[in-house]
Amino acid sequence: RFNTLFTIKNGNGKVKEYNEKGQIEFEGEYLNGEKNGKQKRYNYEGQIVFEGEYLNGKKNGKVKEYNNYDCDLEFDGEYLDDKRNGFGKEYKQGKIAFEGEYLNGERNGKGKEYNYDGELIFEGEFYQGKRWKGNGKEYYYYNNQKKFEGDYLNGLRHGKGKEYDDQGYLI
């Protein structure tokens, strides 16, 4: 590290760390020697790549994570004990890729998936990161017309469902 500014006493206080170019890499708060409170991390160019809250050294609370190279937002949501938990949104190249519920770091619960253009392609239940069980809906990626509505089990279409052509007519 080129320079570190400490205001820590007995493992408590605020810290700012800089790289050899003099650009900030980290700023945050410590309590009893562990990250606690608001934290920010920056890439080598001094652009923000993380901002969020920590509790006892782990991500807890609202977090925003950015791509390390072009600094596009990649995740905006909740963490609990260093894992995604609660509601969050994932982004790819600046466009929404998923929004929904997380549990223990994986997509779990209700959610929506989007294609690379940010258009809705699936909504339904997720389990362990996959389209999973219960009623779900698939959409044509190029016109947002409903493609399929029905039940899913273990990530696959299961049982009865309705399939539609790209004009919205039942097949």
CSV table of N, CA and C in Angstrom, one decimal:
chain,number,residue,atom,x,y,z
A,1,ARG,N,0.8,-1.2,0.0
A,1,ARG,CA,0.0,0.0,0.0
A,1,ARG,C,0.9,1.2,0.0
A,2,PHE,N,0.5,2.2,-0.8
A,2,PHE,CA,1.2,3.5,-0.8
A,2,PHE,C,1.0,4.3,0.4
A,3,ASN,N,-0.2,4.3,0.9
A,3,ASN,CA,-0.5,5.2,2.0
A,3,ASN,C,-1.8,4.6,2.7
A,4,THR,N,-1.8,4.6,4.0
A,4,THR,CA,-3.0,4.2,4.7
A,4,THR,C,-3.2,5.2,5.8
A,5,LEU,N,-4.4,5.7,5.8
A,5,LEU,CA,-4.8,6.7,6.9
A,5,LEU,C,-5.6,5.9,7.9
A,6,PHE,N,-5.1,5.9,9.1
A,6,PHE,CA,-5.8,5.2,10.2
A,6,PHE,C,-6.4,6.1,11.2
A,7,THR,N,-7.5,5.9,11.7
A,7,THR,CA,-8.0,6.5,12.9
A,7,THR,C,-8.6,5.4,13.8
A,8,ILE,N,-7.8,4.3,13.8
A,8,ILE,CA,-8.3,3.1,14.5
A,8,ILE,C,-7.6,3.1,15.9
A,9,LYS,N,-8.3,2.9,16.9
A,9,LYS,CA,-7.8,2.7,18.3
A,9,LYS,C,-8.4,1.4,18.8
A,10,ASN,N,-7.6,0.5,19.2
A,10,ASN,CA,-8.0,-0.8,19.7
A,10,ASN,C,-9.0,-1.5,18.7
A,11,GLY,N,-8.6,-1.4,17.4
A,11,GLY,CA,-9.4,-2.1,16.4
A,11,GLY,C,-10.7,-1.4,16.0
A,12,ASN,N,-10.9,-0.2,16.5
A,12,ASN,CA,-12.1,0.6,16.2
A,12,ASN,C,-11.8,1.8,15.4
A,13,GLY,N,-12.6,2.2,14.4
A,13,GLY,CA,-12.5,3.5,13.8
A,13,GLY,C,-12.6,3.4,12.3
A,14,LYS,N,-12.1,4.4,11.6
A,14,LYS,CA,-12.2,4.5,10.1
A,14,LYS,C,-10.9,4.3,9.5
A,15,VAL,N,-10.9,3.7,8.3
A,15,VAL,CA,-9.7,3.5,7.5
A,15,VAL,C,-9.8,3.9,6.1
A,16,LYS,N,-8.8,4.5,5.5
A,16,LYS,CA,-8.7,4.7,4.0
A,16,LYS,C,-7.4,4.2,3.6
A,17,GLU,N,-7.4,3.4,2.5
A,17,GLU,CA,-6.2,2.8,1.9
A,17,GLU,C,-6.1,3.3,0.5
A,18,TYR,N,-4.8,3.6,0.1
A,18,TYR,CA,-4.5,4.1,-1.2
A,18,TYR,C,-3.5,3.2,-1.9
A,19,ASN,N,-3.5,3.1,-3.2
A,19,ASN,CA,-2.6,2.3,-4.0
A,19,ASN,C,-1.3,3.1,-4.3
A,20,GLU,N,-0.3,2.6,-5.0
A,20,GLU,CA,0.9,3.2,-5.2
A,20,GLU,C,0.8,4.5,-6.1
A,21,LYS,N,-0.4,4.6,-6.8
A,21,LYS,CA,-0.6,5.7,-7.7
A,21,LYS,C,-1.3,6.8,-6.8
A,22,GLY,N,-1.6,6.6,-5.6
A,22,GLY,CA,-2.2,7.5,-4.7
A,22,GLY,C,-3.7,7.6,-4.8
A,23,GLN,N,-4.3,6.5,-5.5
A,23,GLN,CA,-5.8,6.5,-5.6
A,23,GLN,C,-6.3,5.6,-4.5
A,24,ILE,N,-7.5,6.0,-4.1
A,24,ILE,CA,-8.1,5.3,-3.0
A,24,ILE,C,-8.5,3.9,-3.4
A,25,GLU,N,-8.3,2.9,-2.6
A,25,GLU,CA,-8.7,1.5,-2.8
A,25,GLU,C,-9.8,1.0,-1.9
A,26,PHE,N,-9.8,1.6,-0.7
A,26,PHE,CA,-10.7,1.1,0.4
A,26,PHE,C,-11.0,2.2,1.3
A,27,GLU,N,-12.2,2.3,1.8
A,27,GLU,CA,-12.6,3.2,2.9
A,27,GLU,C,-13.7,2.5,3.7
A,28,GLY,N,-13.6,2.5,5.0
A,28,GLY,CA,-14.6,1.8,5.8
A,28,GLY,C,-14.4,2.0,7.2
A,29,GLU,N,-15.3,1.3,8.0
A,29,GLU,CA,-15.2,1.4,9.4
A,29,GLU,C,-14.9,0.0,10.0
A,30,TYR,N,-14.2,0.0,11.2
A,30,TYR,CA,-13.9,-1.2,11.9
A,30,TYR,C,-14.5,-1.1,13.3
A,31,LEU,N,-14.8,-2.3,13.8
A,31,LEU,CA,-15.2,-2.4,15.2
A,31,LEU,C,-14.7,-3.7,15.7
A,32,ASN,N,-13.9,-3.6,16.8
A,32,ASN,CA,-13.2,-4.8,17.4
A,32,ASN,C,-12.4,-5.5,16.3
A,33,GLY,N,-11.8,-4.8,15.4
A,33,GLY,CA,-10.8,-5.3,14.4
A,33,GLY,C,-11.5,-5.9,13.2
A,34,GLU,N,-12.8,-5.8,13.1
A,34,GLU,CA,-13.6,-6.4,11.9
A,34,GLU,C,-14.3,-5.3,11.2
A,35,LYS,N,-14.5,-5.5,9.9
A,35,LYS,CA,-15.3,-4.5,9.2
A,35,LYS,C,-16.7,-4.4,9.8
A,36,ASN,N,-17.2,-3.2,10.0
A,36,ASN,CA,-18.5,-3.0,10.5
A,36,ASN,C,-18.9,-1.6,10.0
A,37,GLY,N,-20.2,-1.6,9.6
A,37,GLY,CA,-20.7,-0.3,9.0
A,37,GLY,C,-20.5,-0.2,7.5
A,38,LYS,N,-20.5,1.0,7.0
A,38,LYS,CA,-20.4,1.3,5.6
A,38,LYS,C,-19.0,1.1,5.1
A,39,GLN,N,-18.9,0.4,3.9
A,39,GLN,CA,-17.6,0.1,3.3
A,39,GLN,C,-17.7,0.5,1.8
A,40,LYS,N,-16.5,0.8,1.3
A,40,LYS,CA,-16.4,1.1,-0.1
A,40,LYS,C,-15.1,0.5,-0.6
A,41,ARG,N,-15.1,-0.2,-1.8
A,41,ARG,CA,-13.8,-0.6,-2.4
A,41,ARG,C,-13.8,0.0,-3.8
A,42,TYR,N,-12.6,0.2,-4.3
A,42,TYR,CA,-12.4,0.8,-5.6
A,42,TYR,C,-11.4,0.0,-6.4
A,43,ASN,N,-11.5,0.0,-7.7
A,43,ASN,CA,-10.5,-0.7,-8.6
A,43,ASN,C,-9.2,0.1,-8.7
A,44,TYR,N,-8.3,-0.4,-9.5
A,44,TYR,CA,-7.0,0.2,-9.6
A,44,TYR,C,-7.0,1.6,-10.2
A,45,GLU,N,-8.1,1.9,-10.9
A,45,GLU,CA,-8.3,3.3,-11.5
A,45,GLU,C,-9.0,4.2,-10.5
A,46,GLY,N,-9.4,3.7,-9.4
A,46,GLY,CA,-10.1,4.6,-8.4
A,46,GLY,C,-11.6,4.6,-8.6
A,47,GLN,N,-12.1,3.7,-9.4
A,47,GLN,CA,-13.6,3.7,-9.6
A,47,GLN,C,-14.2,2.7,-8.6
A,48,ILE,N,-15.4,3.0,-8.1
A,48,ILE,CA,-16.0,2.2,-7.1
A,48,ILE,C,-16.5,0.8,-7.7
A,49,VAL,N,-16.2,-0.2,-7.0
A,49,VAL,CA,-16.6,-1.6,-7.4
A,49,VAL,C,-17.4,-2.3,-6.3
A,50,PHE,N,-17.5,-1.7,-5.1
A,50,PHE,CA,-18.3,-2.2,-4.0
A,50,PHE,C,-18.7,-1.1,-3.1
A,51,GLU,N,-20.0,-1.1,-2.7
A,51,GLU,CA,-20.4,-0.2,-1.6
A,51,GLU,C,-21.5,-1.0,-0.9
A,52,GLY,N,-21.4,-1.0,0.4
A,52,GLY,CA,-22.4,-1.7,1.2
A,52,GLY,C,-22.1,-1.7,2.7
A,53,GLU,N,-22.8,-2.5,3.4
A,53,GLU,CA,-22.7,-2.6,4.8
A,53,GLU,C,-22.2,-3.9,5.3
A,54,TYR,N,-21.4,-3.8,6.4
A,54,TYR,CA,-20.8,-5.0,7.0
A,54,TYR,C,-21.2,-5.1,8.5
A,55,LEU,N,-21.3,-6.3,9.0
A,55,LEU,CA,-21.5,-6.5,10.4
A,55,LEU,C,-20.6,-7.7,10.8
A,56,ASN,N,-19.8,-7.4,11.8
A,56,ASN,CA,-18.8,-8.4,12.3
A,56,ASN,C,-18.0,-9.1,11.2
A,57,GLY,N,-17.5,-8.3,10.2
A,57,GLY,CA,-16.6,-8.7,9.2
A,57,GLY,C,-17.3,-9.4,8.0
A,58,LYS,N,-18.7,-9.4,8.0
A,58,LYS,CA,-19.4,-10.0,6.8
A,58,LYS,C,-20.4,-9.0,6.2
A,59,LYS,N,-20.6,-9.2,4.9
A,59,LYS,CA,-21.6,-8.4,4.3
A,59,LYS,C,-23.0,-8.6,4.9
A,60,ASN,N,-23.6,-7.6,5.3
A,60,ASN,CA,-24.9,-7.6,5.9
A,60,ASN,C,-25.7,-6.4,5.6
A,61,GLY,N,-26.8,-6.5,5.0
A,61,GLY,CA,-27.6,-5.3,4.6
A,61,GLY,C,-27.5,-5.0,3.2
A,62,LYS,N,-27.8,-3.7,2.8
A,62,LYS,CA,-27.8,-3.3,1.4
A,62,LYS,C,-26.4,-3.2,0.8
A,63,VAL,N,-26.3,-3.8,-0.4
A,63,VAL,CA,-25.0,-3.9,-1.1
A,63,VAL,C,-25.2,-3.6,-2.6
A,64,LYS,N,-24.2,-2.9,-3.1
A,64,LYS,CA,-24.1,-2.7,-4.6
A,64,LYS,C,-22.7,-3.2,-5.0
A,65,GLU,N,-22.7,-4.1,-6.0
A,65,GLU,CA,-21.4,-4.6,-6.5
A,65,GLU,C,-21.3,-4.2,-8.0
A,66,TYR,N,-20.1,-3.8,-8.4
A,66,TYR,CA,-19.9,-3.3,-9.7
A,66,TYR,C,-18.8,-4.2,-10.4
A,67,ASN,N,-18.8,-4.3,-11.7
A,67,ASN,CA,-17.8,-5.0,-12.5
A,67,ASN,C,-16.5,-4.2,-12.3
A,68,ASN,N,-15.4,-5.0,-12.1
A,68,ASN,CA,-14.1,-4.4,-11.7
A,68,ASN,C,-13.5,-3.7,-12.9
A,69,TYR,N,-13.9,-4.0,-14.1
A,69,TYR,CA,-13.2,-3.4,-15.3
A,69,TYR,C,-13.9,-2.1,-15.8
A,70,ASP,N,-15.2,-2.3,-16.1
A,70,ASP,CA,-16.0,-1.2,-16.7
A,70,ASP,C,-16.9,-0.5,-15.7
A,71,CYS,N,-16.9,-1.1,-14.5
A,71,CYS,CA,-17.7,-0.5,-13.3
A,71,CYS,C,-19.2,-0.5,-13.5
A,72,ASP,N,-19.7,-1.3,-14.4
A,72,ASP,CA,-21.1,-1.5,-14.6
A,72,ASP,C,-21.7,-2.2,-13.3
A,73,LEU,N,-22.9,-1.8,-12.9
A,73,LEU,CA,-23.5,-2.4,-11.8
A,73,LEU,C,-23.8,-3.8,-12.1
A,74,GLU,N,-23.5,-4.8,-11.2
A,74,GLU,CA,-23.7,-6.2,-11.4
A,74,GLU,C,-24.7,-6.7,-10.4
A,75,PHE,N,-24.8,-6.2,-9.2
A,75,PHE,CA,-25.8,-6.6,-8.2
A,75,PHE,C,-26.2,-5.5,-7.3
A,76,ASP,N,-27.5,-5.4,-7.0
A,76,ASP,CA,-28.0,-4.4,-6.1
A,76,ASP,C,-29.0,-5.1,-5.2
A,77,GLY,N,-28.7,-5.4,-4.0
A,77,GLY,CA,-29.6,-6.1,-3.1
A,77,GLY,C,-29.2,-6.3,-1.7
A,78,GLU,N,-29.7,-7.3,-1.1
A,78,GLU,CA,-29.5,-7.5,0.3
A,78,GLU,C,-28.6,-8.7,0.5
A,79,TYR,N,-27.8,-8.6,1.6
A,79,TYR,CA,-26.9,-9.7,2.0
A,79,TYR,C,-27.2,-10.0,3.5
A,80,LEU,N,-26.9,-11.3,3.9
A,80,LEU,CA,-27.0,-11.7,5.3
A,80,LEU,C,-25.8,-12.7,5.5
A,81,ASP,N,-24.9,-12.4,6.4
A,81,ASP,CA,-23.8,-13.3,6.7
A,81,ASP,C,-23.0,-13.6,5.4
A,82,ASP,N,-22.7,-12.6,4.6
A,82,ASP,CA,-21.8,-12.8,3.4
A,82,ASP,C,-22.5,-13.5,2.3
A,83,LYS,N,-23.8,-13.7,2.3
A,83,LYS,CA,-24.5,-14.4,1.2
A,83,LYS,C,-25.7,-13.5,0.8
A,84,ARG,N,-26.0,-13.6,-0.5
A,84,ARG,CA,-27.2,-12.9,-0.9
A,84,ARG,C,-28.5,-13.5,-0.3
A,85,ASN,N,-29.2,-12.6,0.4
A,85,ASN,CA,-30.5,-13.0,1.0
A,85,ASN,C,-31.5,-11.9,0.9
A,86,GLY,N,-32.7,-12.2,0.6
A,86,GLY,CA,-33.7,-11.1,0.5
A,86,GLY,C,-33.8,-10.8,-1.0
A,87,PHE,N,-34.4,-9.6,-1.3
A,87,PHE,CA,-34.6,-9.1,-2.6
A,87,PHE,C,-33.3,-8.6,-3.2
A,88,GLY,N,-33.1,-8.9,-4.5
A,88,GLY,CA,-32.0,-8.3,-5.2
A,88,GLY,C,-32.2,-8.3,-6.7
A,89,LYS,N,-31.3,-7.6,-7.4
A,89,LYS,CA,-31.3,-7.5,-8.8
A,89,LYS,C,-29.9,-7.7,-9.4
A,90,GLU,N,-29.8,-8.6,-10.4
A,90,GLU,CA,-28.5,-8.9,-11.1
A,90,GLU,C,-28.6,-8.1,-12.4
A,91,TYR,N,-27.4,-7.7,-12.8
A,91,TYR,CA,-27.3,-7.0,-14.1
A,91,TYR,C,-26.1,-7.6,-14.9
A,92,LYS,N,-26.3,-7.5,-16.2
A,92,LYS,CA,-25.2,-7.9,-17.2
A,92,LYS,C,-25.1,-6.8,-18.2
A,93,GLN,N,-23.9,-6.3,-18.3
A,93,GLN,CA,-23.6,-5.2,-19.2
A,93,GLN,C,-24.6,-4.1,-19.1
A,94,GLY,N,-24.9,-3.7,-17.9
A,94,GLY,CA,-25.8,-2.6,-17.7
A,94,GLY,C,-27.3,-2.8,-17.8
A,95,LYS,N,-27.6,-4.1,-18.1
A,95,LYS,CA,-29.1,-4.4,-18.3
A,95,LYS,C,-29.5,-5.4,-17.3
A,96,ILE,N,-30.7,-5.3,-16.8
A,96,ILE,CA,-31.2,-6.3,-15.8
A,96,ILE,C,-31.2,-7.7,-16.4
A,97,ALA,N,-30.7,-8.6,-15.6
A,97,ALA,CA,-30.7,-10.0,-15.9
A,97,ALA,C,-31.6,-10.9,-15.0
A,98,PHE,N,-31.8,-10.4,-13.8
A,98,PHE,CA,-32.7,-11.2,-12.8
A,98,PHE,C,-33.1,-10.2,-11.7
A,99,GLU,N,-34.3,-10.4,-11.3
A,99,GLU,CA,-34.7,-9.7,-10.1
A,99,GLU,C,-35.6,-10.6,-9.3
A,100,GLY,N,-35.4,-10.7,-8.0
A,100,GLY,CA,-36.2,-11.6,-7.2
A,100,GLY,C,-35.6,-11.9,-5.9
A,101,GLU,N,-36.0,-13.0,-5.3
A,101,GLU,CA,-35.6,-13.4,-4.0
A,101,GLU,C,-34.4,-14.3,-3.9
A,102,TYR,N,-33.5,-14.1,-2.9
A,102,TYR,CA,-32.3,-14.9,-2.7
A,102,TYR,C,-32.4,-15.5,-1.3
A,103,LEU,N,-31.8,-16.7,-1.2
A,103,LEU,CA,-31.6,-17.3,0.1
A,103,LEU,C,-30.3,-18.1,0.1
A,104,ASN,N,-29.5,-17.8,1.1
A,104,ASN,CA,-28.2,-18.5,1.2
A,104,ASN,C,-27.3,-18.3,-0.1
A,105,GLY,N,-27.4,-17.2,-0.7
A,105,GLY,CA,-26.6,-16.9,-1.9
A,105,GLY,C,-27.1,-17.3,-3.2
A,106,GLU,N,-28.3,-18.0,-3.2
A,106,GLU,CA,-28.8,-18.4,-4.5
A,106,GLU,C,-30.2,-17.9,-4.7
A,107,ARG,N,-30.6,-17.9,-6.0
A,107,ARG,CA,-32.0,-17.5,-6.3
A,107,ARG,C,-32.9,-18.5,-5.7
A,108,ASN,N,-33.8,-18.1,-4.8
A,108,ASN,CA,-34.8,-18.9,-4.2
A,108,ASN,C,-36.0,-18.1,-3.9
A,109,GLY,N,-37.2,-18.6,-4.4
A,109,GLY,CA,-38.4,-17.9,-4.3
A,109,GLY,C,-38.8,-17.3,-5.6
A,110,LYS,N,-39.7,-16.3,-5.5
A,110,LYS,CA,-40.2,-15.7,-6.8
A,110,LYS,C,-39.1,-14.8,-7.4
A,111,GLY,N,-39.1,-14.9,-8.8
A,111,GLY,CA,-38.2,-14.1,-9.5
A,111,GLY,C,-38.5,-14.0,-11.0
A,112,LYS,N,-37.8,-13.1,-11.6
A,112,LYS,CA,-37.9,-12.9,-13.1
A,112,LYS,C,-36.6,-12.9,-13.7
A,113,GLU,N,-36.5,-13.6,-14.8
A,113,GLU,CA,-35.2,-13.6,-15.6
A,113,GLU,C,-35.4,-12.8,-16.9
A,114,TYR,N,-34.3,-12.1,-17.3
A,114,TYR,CA,-34.4,-11.3,-18.5
A,114,TYR,C,-33.3,-11.7,-19.5
A,115,ASN,N,-33.5,-11.5,-20.8
A,115,ASN,CA,-32.4,-11.8,-21.8
A,115,ASN,C,-31.4,-10.7,-21.8
A,116,TYR,N,-30.4,-10.8,-22.7
A,116,TYR,CA,-29.3,-9.9,-22.8
A,116,TYR,C,-29.8,-8.4,-23.2
A,117,ASP,N,-31.0,-8.3,-23.7
A,117,ASP,CA,-31.5,-7.0,-24.0
A,117,ASP,C,-32.4,-6.4,-22.9
A,118,GLY,N,-32.5,-7.1,-21.8
A,118,GLY,CA,-33.3,-6.7,-20.6
A,118,GLY,C,-34.8,-7.0,-20.8
A,119,GLU,N,-35.1,-7.9,-21.7
A,119,GLU,CA,-36.5,-8.3,-21.9
A,119,GLU,C,-36.9,-9.5,-21.1
A,120,LEU,N,-38.0,-9.5,-20.5
A,120,LEU,CA,-38.5,-10.6,-19.6
A,120,LEU,C,-38.6,-11.9,-20.4
A,121,ILE,N,-38.0,-13.0,-19.9
A,121,ILE,CA,-38.1,-14.3,-20.6
A,121,ILE,C,-38.7,-15.3,-19.7
A,122,PHE,N,-38.7,-15.1,-18.4
A,122,PHE,CA,-39.3,-16.1,-17.4
A,122,PHE,C,-39.7,-15.4,-16.1
A,123,GLU,N,-40.8,-15.8,-15.6
A,123,GLU,CA,-41.1,-15.4,-14.2
A,123,GLU,C,-41.8,-16.6,-13.5
A,124,GLY,N,-41.4,-16.8,-12.3
A,124,GLY,CA,-41.9,-18.0,-11.5
A,124,GLY,C,-41.0,-18.2,-10.3
A,125,GLU,N,-41.1,-19.5,-9.8
A,125,GLU,CA,-40.4,-19.9,-8.6
A,125,GLU,C,-39.0,-20.4,-9.0
A,126,PHE,N,-38.0,-20.1,-8.1
A,126,PHE,CA,-36.7,-20.5,-8.2
A,126,PHE,C,-36.3,-21.3,-7.0
A,127,TYR,N,-35.4,-22.3,-7.1
A,127,TYR,CA,-34.9,-23.0,-6.0
A,127,TYR,C,-33.4,-23.4,-6.3
A,128,GLN,N,-32.5,-23.1,-5.4
A,128,GLN,CA,-31.1,-23.3,-5.6
A,128,GLN,C,-30.6,-22.8,-6.9
A,129,GLY,N,-31.1,-21.6,-7.3
A,129,GLY,CA,-30.6,-20.9,-8.4
A,129,GLY,C,-31.2,-21.3,-9.7
A,130,LYS,N,-32.2,-22.2,-9.8
A,130,LYS,CA,-32.8,-22.7,-11.0
A,130,LYS,C,-34.3,-22.4,-11.0
A,131,ARG,N,-34.8,-22.3,-12.3
A,131,ARG,CA,-36.3,-22.4,-12.4
A,131,ARG,C,-36.7,-23.7,-11.8
A,132,TRP,N,-37.7,-23.6,-11.0
A,132,TRP,CA,-37.9,-24.8,-10.2
A,132,TRP,C,-39.3,-25.4,-10.2
A,133,LYS,N,-40.1,-24.9,-9.3
A,133,LYS,CA,-41.4,-25.6,-9.0
A,133,LYS,C,-42.5,-24.6,-9.1
A,134,GLY,N,-43.7,-25.2,-9.2
A,134,GLY,CA,-44.9,-24.3,-9.3
A,134,GLY,C,-45.2,-23.7,-10.6
A,135,ASN,N,-46.1,-22.8,-10.6
A,135,ASN,CA,-46.5,-22.1,-11.9
A,135,ASN,C,-45.4,-21.2,-12.3
A,136,GLY,N,-45.1,-21.2,-13.6
A,136,GLY,CA,-44.2,-20.3,-14.2
A,136,GLY,C,-44.6,-19.8,-15.6
A,137,LYS,N,-44.0,-18.8,-16.1
A,137,LYS,CA,-44.4,-18.2,-17.4
A,137,LYS,C,-43.1,-18.0,-18.2
A,138,GLU,N,-43.0,-18.4,-19.4
A,138,GLU,CA,-41.9,-18.1,-20.3
A,138,GLU,C,-42.4,-17.2,-21.4
A,139,TYR,N,-41.5,-16.3,-21.8
A,139,TYR,CA,-41.8,-15.3,-22.8
A,139,TYR,C,-40.9,-15.4,-24.0
A,140,TYR,N,-41.4,-15.1,-25.2
A,140,TYR,CA,-40.5,-15.0,-26.4
A,140,TYR,C,-39.6,-13.8,-26.2
A,141,TYR,N,-38.3,-14.0,-26.4
A,141,TYR,CA,-37.3,-13.0,-26.1
A,141,TYR,C,-37.4,-11.8,-27.0
A,142,TYR,N,-38.0,-11.9,-28.2
A,142,TYR,CA,-37.9,-10.8,-29.2
A,142,TYR,C,-39.2,-10.0,-29.2
A,143,ASN,N,-40.3,-10.4,-28.5
A,143,ASN,CA,-41.5,-9.6,-28.5
A,143,ASN,C,-42.3,-9.6,-27.2
A,144,ASN,N,-41.8,-10.2,-26.2
A,144,ASN,CA,-42.4,-10.3,-24.9
A,144,ASN,C,-43.8,-10.9,-24.8
A,145,GLN,N,-44.1,-11.7,-25.9
A,145,GLN,CA,-45.4,-12.4,-25.9
A,145,GLN,C,-45.2,-13.7,-25.0
A,146,LYS,N,-46.2,-14.1,-24.3
A,146,LYS,CA,-46.2,-15.3,-23.5
A,146,LYS,C,-46.0,-16.5,-24.4
A,147,LYS,N,-45.0,-17.3,-24.0
A,147,LYS,CA,-44.7,-18.5,-24.8
A,147,LYS,C,-45.3,-19.8,-24.1
A,148,PHE,N,-45.2,-19.8,-22.8
A,148,PHE,CA,-45.7,-21.0,-22.1
A,148,PHE,C,-46.1,-20.5,-20.7
A,149,GLU,N,-47.2,-21.1,-20.2
A,149,GLU,CA,-47.6,-20.9,-18.8
A,149,GLU,C,-48.0,-22.3,-18.3
A,150,GLY,N,-47.4,-22.7,-17.2
A,150,GLY,CA,-47.8,-24.0,-16.6
A,150,GLY,C,-46.9,-24.3,-15.5
A,151,ASP,N,-46.9,-25.6,-15.1
A,151,ASP,CA,-46.1,-26.0,-13.9
A,151,ASP,C,-44.7,-26.5,-14.3
A,152,TYR,N,-43.8,-26.2,-13.3
A,152,TYR,CA,-42.4,-26.7,-13.4
A,152,TYR,C,-42.1,-27.5,-12.2
A,153,LEU,N,-41.3,-28.5,-12.4
A,153,LEU,CA,-40.8,-29.3,-11.3
A,153,LEU,C,-39.3,-29.6,-11.6
A,154,ASN,N,-38.5,-29.5,-10.6
A,154,ASN,CA,-37.0,-29.7,-10.8
A,154,ASN,C,-36.4,-29.0,-12.0
A,155,GLY,N,-36.9,-27.8,-12.2
A,155,GLY,CA,-36.3,-26.9,-13.3
A,155,GLY,C,-36.9,-27.2,-14.7
A,156,LEU,N,-37.8,-28.1,-14.8
A,156,LEU,CA,-38.3,-28.4,-16.2
A,156,LEU,C,-39.8,-28.3,-16.2
A,157,ARG,N,-40.3,-28.1,-17.4
A,157,ARG,CA,-41.8,-28.0,-17.6
A,157,ARG,C,-42.3,-29.4,-17.1
A,158,HIS,N,-43.5,-29.4,-16.4
A,158,HIS,CA,-44.0,-30.6,-15.8
A,158,HIS,C,-45.5,-30.5,-15.8
A,159,GLY,N,-46.1,-31.6,-16.3
A,159,GLY,CA,-47.6,-31.7,-16.2
A,159,GLY,C,-48.2,-30.8,-17.2
A,160,LYS,N,-49.4,-30.3,-16.9
A,160,LYS,CA,-50.2,-29.5,-17.8
A,160,LYS,C,-49.6,-28.1,-17.9
A,161,GLY,N,-49.9,-27.5,-19.1
A,161,GLY,CA,-49.5,-26.1,-19.3
A,161,GLY,C,-50.1,-25.7,-20.6
A,162,LYS,N,-50.0,-24.4,-20.9
A,162,LYS,CA,-50.5,-23.8,-22.1
A,162,LYS,C,-49.3,-23.2,-22.9
A,163,GLU,N,-49.2,-23.6,-24.2
A,163,GLU,CA,-48.2,-23.1,-25.0
A,163,GLU,C,-48.8,-22.1,-26.1
A,164,TYR,N,-48.1,-21.0,-26.3
A,164,TYR,CA,-48.6,-20.0,-27.2
A,164,TYR,C,-47.6,-19.7,-28.4
A,165,ASP,N,-48.1,-19.3,-29.5
A,165,ASP,CA,-47.2,-18.9,-30.6
A,165,ASP,C,-46.8,-17.4,-30.3
A,166,ASP,N,-45.9,-16.9,-31.2
A,166,ASP,CA,-45.4,-15.6,-30.9
A,166,ASP,C,-46.3,-14.5,-31.1
A,167,GLN,N,-47.6,-14.8,-31.6
A,167,GLN,CA,-48.6,-13.8,-31.7
A,167,GLN,C,-49.6,-13.8,-30.5
A,168,GLY,N,-49.4,-14.7,-29.6
A,168,GLY,CA,-50.2,-14.8,-28.4
A,168,GLY,C,-51.4,-15.7,-28.5
A,169,TYR,N,-51.4,-16.5,-29.6
A,169,TYR,CA,-52.5,-17.5,-29.8
A,169,TYR,C,-52.1,-18.8,-29.1
A,170,LEU,N,-53.1,-19.5,-28.5
A,170,LEU,CA,-52.9,-20.8,-27.9
A,170,LEU,C,-52.6,-21.8,-29.0
A,171,ILE,N,-51.6,-22.6,-28.8
A,171,ILE,CA,-51.2,-23.7,-29.7
A,171,ILE,C,-51.9,-24.9,-29.4
